[in-house]
PDB file of C-alpha atoms in Angstrom:
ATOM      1  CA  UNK A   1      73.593 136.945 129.446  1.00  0.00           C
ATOM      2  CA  UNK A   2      75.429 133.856 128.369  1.00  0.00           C
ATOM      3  CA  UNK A   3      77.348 132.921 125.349  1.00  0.00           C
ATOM      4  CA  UNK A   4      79.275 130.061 123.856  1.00  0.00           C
ATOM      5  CA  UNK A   5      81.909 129.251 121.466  1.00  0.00           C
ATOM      6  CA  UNK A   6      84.298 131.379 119.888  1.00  0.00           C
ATOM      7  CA  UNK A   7      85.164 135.257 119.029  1.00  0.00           C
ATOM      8  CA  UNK A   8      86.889 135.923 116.582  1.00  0.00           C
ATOM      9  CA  UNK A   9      88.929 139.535 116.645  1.00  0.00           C
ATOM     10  CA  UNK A  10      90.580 140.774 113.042  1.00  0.00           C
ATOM     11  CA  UNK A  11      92.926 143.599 113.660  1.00  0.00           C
ATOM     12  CA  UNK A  12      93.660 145.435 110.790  1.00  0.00           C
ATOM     13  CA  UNK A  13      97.309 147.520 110.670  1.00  0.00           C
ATOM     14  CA  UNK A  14      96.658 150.745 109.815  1.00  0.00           C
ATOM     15  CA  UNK A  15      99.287 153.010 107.432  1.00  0.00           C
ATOM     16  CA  UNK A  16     100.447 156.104 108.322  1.00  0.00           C
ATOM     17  CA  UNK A  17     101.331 159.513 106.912  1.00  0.00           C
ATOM     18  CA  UNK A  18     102.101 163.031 107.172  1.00  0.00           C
ATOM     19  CA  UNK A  19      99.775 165.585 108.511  1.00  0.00           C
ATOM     20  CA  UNK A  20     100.477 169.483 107.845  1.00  0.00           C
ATOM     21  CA  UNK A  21      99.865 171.630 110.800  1.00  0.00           C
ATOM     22  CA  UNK A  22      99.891 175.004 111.636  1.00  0.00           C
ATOM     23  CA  UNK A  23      99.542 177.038 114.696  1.00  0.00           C
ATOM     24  CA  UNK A  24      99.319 180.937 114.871  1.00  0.00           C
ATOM     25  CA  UNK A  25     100.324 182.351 117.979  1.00  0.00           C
ATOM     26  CA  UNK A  26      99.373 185.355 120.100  1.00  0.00           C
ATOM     27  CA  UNK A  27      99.860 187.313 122.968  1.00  0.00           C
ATOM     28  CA  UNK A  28      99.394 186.165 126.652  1.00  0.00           C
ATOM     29  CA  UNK A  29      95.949 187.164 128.065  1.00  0.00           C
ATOM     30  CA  UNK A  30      94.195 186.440 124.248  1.00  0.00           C
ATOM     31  CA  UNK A  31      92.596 183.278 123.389  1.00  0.00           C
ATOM     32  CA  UNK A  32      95.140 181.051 121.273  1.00  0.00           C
ATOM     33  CA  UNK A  33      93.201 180.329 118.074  1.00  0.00           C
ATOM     34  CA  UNK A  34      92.563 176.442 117.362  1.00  0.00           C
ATOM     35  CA  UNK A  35      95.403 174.784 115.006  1.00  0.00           C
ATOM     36  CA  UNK A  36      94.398 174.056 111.146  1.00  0.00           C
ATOM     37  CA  UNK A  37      95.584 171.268 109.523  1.00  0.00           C
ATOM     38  CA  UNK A  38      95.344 169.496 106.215  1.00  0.00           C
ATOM     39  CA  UNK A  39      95.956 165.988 104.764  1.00  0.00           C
ATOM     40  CA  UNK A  40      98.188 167.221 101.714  1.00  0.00           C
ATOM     41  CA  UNK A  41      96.208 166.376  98.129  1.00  0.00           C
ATOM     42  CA  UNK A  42      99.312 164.133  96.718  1.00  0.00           C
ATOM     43  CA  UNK A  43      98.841 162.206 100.108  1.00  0.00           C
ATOM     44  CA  UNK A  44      95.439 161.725 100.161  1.00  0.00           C
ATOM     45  CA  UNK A  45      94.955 160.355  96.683  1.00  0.00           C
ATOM     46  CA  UNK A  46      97.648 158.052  97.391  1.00  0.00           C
ATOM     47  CA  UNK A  47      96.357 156.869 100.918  1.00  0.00           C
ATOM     48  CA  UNK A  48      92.320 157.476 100.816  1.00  0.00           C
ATOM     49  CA  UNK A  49      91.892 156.594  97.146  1.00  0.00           C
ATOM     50  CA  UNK A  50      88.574 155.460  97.528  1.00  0.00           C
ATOM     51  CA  UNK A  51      87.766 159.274  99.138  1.00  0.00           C
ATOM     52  CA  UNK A  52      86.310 161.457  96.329  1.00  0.00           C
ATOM     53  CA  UNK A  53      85.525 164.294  99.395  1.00  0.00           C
ATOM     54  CA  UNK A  54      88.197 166.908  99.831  1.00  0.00           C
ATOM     55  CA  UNK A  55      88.744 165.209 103.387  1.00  0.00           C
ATOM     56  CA  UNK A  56      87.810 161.588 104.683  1.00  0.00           C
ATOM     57  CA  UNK A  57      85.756 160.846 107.519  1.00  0.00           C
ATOM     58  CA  UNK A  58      87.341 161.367 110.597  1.00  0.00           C
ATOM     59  CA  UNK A  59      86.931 159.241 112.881  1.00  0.00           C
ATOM     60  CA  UNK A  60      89.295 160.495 115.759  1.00  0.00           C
ATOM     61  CA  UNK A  61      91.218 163.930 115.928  1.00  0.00           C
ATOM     62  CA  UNK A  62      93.867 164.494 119.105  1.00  0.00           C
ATOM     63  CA  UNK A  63      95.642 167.805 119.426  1.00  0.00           C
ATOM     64  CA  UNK A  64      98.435 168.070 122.242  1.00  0.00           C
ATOM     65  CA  UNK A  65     100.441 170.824 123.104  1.00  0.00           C
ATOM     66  CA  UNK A  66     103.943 170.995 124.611  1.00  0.00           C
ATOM     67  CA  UNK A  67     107.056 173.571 125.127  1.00  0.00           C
ATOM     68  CA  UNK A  68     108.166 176.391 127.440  1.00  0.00           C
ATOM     69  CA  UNK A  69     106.759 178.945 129.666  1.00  0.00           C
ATOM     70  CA  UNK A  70     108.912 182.325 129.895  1.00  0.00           C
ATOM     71  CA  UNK A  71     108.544 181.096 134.128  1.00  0.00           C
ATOM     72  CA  UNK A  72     110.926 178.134 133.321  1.00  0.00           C
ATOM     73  CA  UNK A  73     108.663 175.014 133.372  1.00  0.00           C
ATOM     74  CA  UNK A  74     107.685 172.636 131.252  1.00  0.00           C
ATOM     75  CA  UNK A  75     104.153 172.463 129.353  1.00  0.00           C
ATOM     76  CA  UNK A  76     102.368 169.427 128.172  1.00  0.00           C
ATOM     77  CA  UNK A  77     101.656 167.303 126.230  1.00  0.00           C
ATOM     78  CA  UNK A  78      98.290 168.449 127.347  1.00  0.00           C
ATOM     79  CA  UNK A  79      94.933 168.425 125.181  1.00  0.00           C
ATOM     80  CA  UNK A  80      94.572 171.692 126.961  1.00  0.00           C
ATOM     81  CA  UNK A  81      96.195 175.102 124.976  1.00  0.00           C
ATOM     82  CA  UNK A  82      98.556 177.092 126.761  1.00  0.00           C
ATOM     83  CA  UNK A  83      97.683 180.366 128.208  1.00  0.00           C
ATOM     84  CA  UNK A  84     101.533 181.667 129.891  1.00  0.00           C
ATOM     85  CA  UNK A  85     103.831 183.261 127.462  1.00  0.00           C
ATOM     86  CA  UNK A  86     106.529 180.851 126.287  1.00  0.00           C
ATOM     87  CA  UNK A  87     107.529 178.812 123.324  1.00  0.00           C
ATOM     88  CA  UNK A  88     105.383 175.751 121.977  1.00  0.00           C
ATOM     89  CA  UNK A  89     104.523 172.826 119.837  1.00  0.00           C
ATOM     90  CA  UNK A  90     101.034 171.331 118.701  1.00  0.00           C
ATOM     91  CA  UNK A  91     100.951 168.153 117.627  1.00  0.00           C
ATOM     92  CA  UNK A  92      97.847 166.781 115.560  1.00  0.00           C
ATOM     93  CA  UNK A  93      97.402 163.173 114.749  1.00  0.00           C
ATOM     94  CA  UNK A  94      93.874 162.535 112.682  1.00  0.00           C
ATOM     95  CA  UNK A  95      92.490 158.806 112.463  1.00  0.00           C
ATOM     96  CA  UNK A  96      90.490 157.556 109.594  1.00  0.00           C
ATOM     97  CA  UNK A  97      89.358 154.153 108.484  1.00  0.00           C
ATOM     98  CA  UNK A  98      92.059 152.814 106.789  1.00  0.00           C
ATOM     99  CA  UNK A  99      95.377 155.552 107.819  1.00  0.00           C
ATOM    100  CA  UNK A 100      96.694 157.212 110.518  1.00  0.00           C
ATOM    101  CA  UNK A 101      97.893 161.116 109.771  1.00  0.00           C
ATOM    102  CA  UNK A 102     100.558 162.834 112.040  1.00  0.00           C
ATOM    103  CA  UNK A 103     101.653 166.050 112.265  1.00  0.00           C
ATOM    104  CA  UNK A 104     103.477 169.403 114.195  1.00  0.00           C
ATOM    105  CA  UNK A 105     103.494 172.732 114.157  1.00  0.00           C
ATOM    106  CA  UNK A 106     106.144 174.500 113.709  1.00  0.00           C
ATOM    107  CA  UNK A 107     107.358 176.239 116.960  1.00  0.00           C
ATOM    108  CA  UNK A 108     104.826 179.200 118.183  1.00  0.00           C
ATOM    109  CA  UNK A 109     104.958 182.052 120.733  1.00  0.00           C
ATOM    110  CA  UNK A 110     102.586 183.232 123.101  1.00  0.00           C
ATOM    111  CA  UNK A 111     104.047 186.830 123.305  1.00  0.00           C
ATOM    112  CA  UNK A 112     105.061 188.786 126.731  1.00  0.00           C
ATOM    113  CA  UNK A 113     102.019 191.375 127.117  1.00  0.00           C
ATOM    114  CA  UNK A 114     103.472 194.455 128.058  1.00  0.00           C
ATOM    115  CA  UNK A 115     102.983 196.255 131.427  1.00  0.00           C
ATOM    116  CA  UNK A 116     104.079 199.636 132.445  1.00  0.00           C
ATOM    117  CA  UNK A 117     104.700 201.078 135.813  1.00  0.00           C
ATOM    118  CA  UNK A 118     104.059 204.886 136.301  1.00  0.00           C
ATOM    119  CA  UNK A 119     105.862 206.420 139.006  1.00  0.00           C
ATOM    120  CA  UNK A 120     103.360 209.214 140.987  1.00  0.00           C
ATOM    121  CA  UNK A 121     104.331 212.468 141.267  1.00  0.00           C
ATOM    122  CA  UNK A 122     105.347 213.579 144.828  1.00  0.00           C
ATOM    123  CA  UNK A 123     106.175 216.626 146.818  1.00  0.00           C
ATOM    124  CA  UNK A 124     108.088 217.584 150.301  1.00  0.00           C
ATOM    125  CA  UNK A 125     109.440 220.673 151.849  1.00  0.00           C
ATOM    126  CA  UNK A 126     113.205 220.926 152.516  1.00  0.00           C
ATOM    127  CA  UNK A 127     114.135 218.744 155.813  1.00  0.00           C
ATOM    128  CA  UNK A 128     111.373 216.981 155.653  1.00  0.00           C
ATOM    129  CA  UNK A 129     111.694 213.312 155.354  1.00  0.00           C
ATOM    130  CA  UNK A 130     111.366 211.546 151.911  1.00  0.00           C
ATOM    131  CA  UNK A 131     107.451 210.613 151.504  1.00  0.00           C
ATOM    132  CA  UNK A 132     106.544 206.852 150.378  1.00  0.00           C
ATOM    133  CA  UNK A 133     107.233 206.466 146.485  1.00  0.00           C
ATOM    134  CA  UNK A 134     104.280 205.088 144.870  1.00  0.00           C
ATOM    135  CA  UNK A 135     102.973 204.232 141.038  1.00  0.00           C
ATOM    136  CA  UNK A 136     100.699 202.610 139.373  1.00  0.00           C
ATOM    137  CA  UNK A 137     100.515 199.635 136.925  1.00  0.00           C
ATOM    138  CA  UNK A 138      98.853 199.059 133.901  1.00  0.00           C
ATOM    139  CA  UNK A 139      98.277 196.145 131.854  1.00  0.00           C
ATOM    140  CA  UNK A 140      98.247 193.103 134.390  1.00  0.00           C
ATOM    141  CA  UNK A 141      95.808 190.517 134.071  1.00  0.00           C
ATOM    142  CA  UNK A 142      94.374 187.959 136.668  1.00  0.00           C
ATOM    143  CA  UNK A 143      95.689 189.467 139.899  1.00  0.00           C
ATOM    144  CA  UNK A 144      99.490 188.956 138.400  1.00  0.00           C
ATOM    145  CA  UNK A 145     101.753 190.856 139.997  1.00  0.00           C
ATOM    146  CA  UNK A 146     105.464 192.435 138.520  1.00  0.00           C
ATOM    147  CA  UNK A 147     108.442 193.196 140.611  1.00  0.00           C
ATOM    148  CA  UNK A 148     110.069 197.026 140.608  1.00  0.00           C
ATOM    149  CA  UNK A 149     111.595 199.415 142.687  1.00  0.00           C
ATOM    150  CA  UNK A 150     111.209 203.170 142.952  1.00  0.00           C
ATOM    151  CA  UNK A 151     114.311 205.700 144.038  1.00  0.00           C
ATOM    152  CA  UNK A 152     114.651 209.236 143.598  1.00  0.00           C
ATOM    153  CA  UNK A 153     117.674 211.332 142.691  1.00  0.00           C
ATOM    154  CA  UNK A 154     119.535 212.163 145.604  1.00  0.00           C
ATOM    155  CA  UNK A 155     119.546 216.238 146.380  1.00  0.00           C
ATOM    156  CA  UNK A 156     117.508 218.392 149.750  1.00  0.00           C
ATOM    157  CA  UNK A 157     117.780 221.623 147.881  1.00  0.00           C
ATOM    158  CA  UNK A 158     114.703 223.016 146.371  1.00  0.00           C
ATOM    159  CA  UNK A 159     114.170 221.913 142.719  1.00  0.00           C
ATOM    160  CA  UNK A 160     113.043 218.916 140.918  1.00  0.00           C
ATOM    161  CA  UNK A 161     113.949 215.352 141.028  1.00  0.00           C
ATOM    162  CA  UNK A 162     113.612 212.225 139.240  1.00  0.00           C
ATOM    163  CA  UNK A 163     111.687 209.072 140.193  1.00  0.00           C
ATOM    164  CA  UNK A 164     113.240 206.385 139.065  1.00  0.00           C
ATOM    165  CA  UNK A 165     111.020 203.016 138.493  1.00  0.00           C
ATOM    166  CA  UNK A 166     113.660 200.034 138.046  1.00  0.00           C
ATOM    167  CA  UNK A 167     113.270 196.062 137.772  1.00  0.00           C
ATOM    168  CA  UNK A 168     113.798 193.291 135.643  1.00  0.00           C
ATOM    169  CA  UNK A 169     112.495 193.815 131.766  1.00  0.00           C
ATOM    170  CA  UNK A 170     110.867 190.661 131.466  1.00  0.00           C
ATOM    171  CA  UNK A 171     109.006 188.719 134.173  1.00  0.00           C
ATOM    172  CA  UNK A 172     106.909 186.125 133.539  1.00  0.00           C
ATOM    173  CA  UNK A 173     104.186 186.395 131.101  1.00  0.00           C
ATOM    174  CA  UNK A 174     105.145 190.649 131.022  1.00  0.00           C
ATOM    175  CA  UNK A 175     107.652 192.718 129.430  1.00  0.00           C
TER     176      UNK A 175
END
């Protein structure tokens, strides 16, 4: 293909305006529902007035998140949600023909799920050595692991005694 003479390219400047966005949050492990937004009325019969539908045609919509995971990183901006527990942003920006609308969240959680660790009962006879302290945990998701300890009250005589399950309250994504 072959062509002569000249192109000419009109680029139009495009206004911009405000966006309201919201963002629910959740608890890790549950799907983070997608953010709603809105082009307030006031704003859109001032910037679209040639748009008698409640919304314009959209021609481009980009949603990025960014904040905090509970593990001490940084998130984002990524088109992808967050899935750890932590603190976060979503920013919206919506393109029509004639204005570009921007907009954020307010700040959102993605809650700790809570885990618990059961210590098992055990049993010995007096002068016998301790036997291996076990429990079990429930709640984890995806192979995550949570750190604890087990101990026992000290004592040899014949009686009961306490297993004590101890580690750090909040760990990760778990609390």
């Amino acid at each position: 293909i072959s062509a002569s003479g000249d192109i000419t390219v009109k680029v139009i400047e495009k206004e911009t305006a405000a966006l309201t966005v919201t963002q629910q949050g959740t608890v890790y492990g549950t799907q983070l529902p997608d953010p709603v937004w809105q082009i307030p009325p006031e704003t859109l019969s001032a910037k679209e007035p040639n748009s008698r539908a409640a919304q314009p045609e959209i021609i481009s919509e980009h949603v990025s998140y960014s904040g905090h995971p509970h593990d001490g990183s940084t998130y984002g901006p990524s088109a992808e949600k967050p899935t750890q527990a932590g603190e976060y942003m979503v920013e919206v920006v919506v393109e029509t023909k004639s204005v570009i609308y921007f907009g954020y969240s307010d700040p959102f959680a993605i809650e700790r799920k809570a885990v618990t660790v059961h210590a098992e009962n055990k049993g010995k006879k007096q002068g016998e050595a301790d036997p291996e302290l076990t429990a079990s945990v429930s709640g984890l998701l995806n192979g995550d692991i949570v750190r604890y300890e087990l101990s026992r009250d000290a004592g040899e005589e014949p009686g009961r005694y306490v297993i004590h399950v101890s580690g750090e309250t909040l760990q990760g994504s778990y609390q």
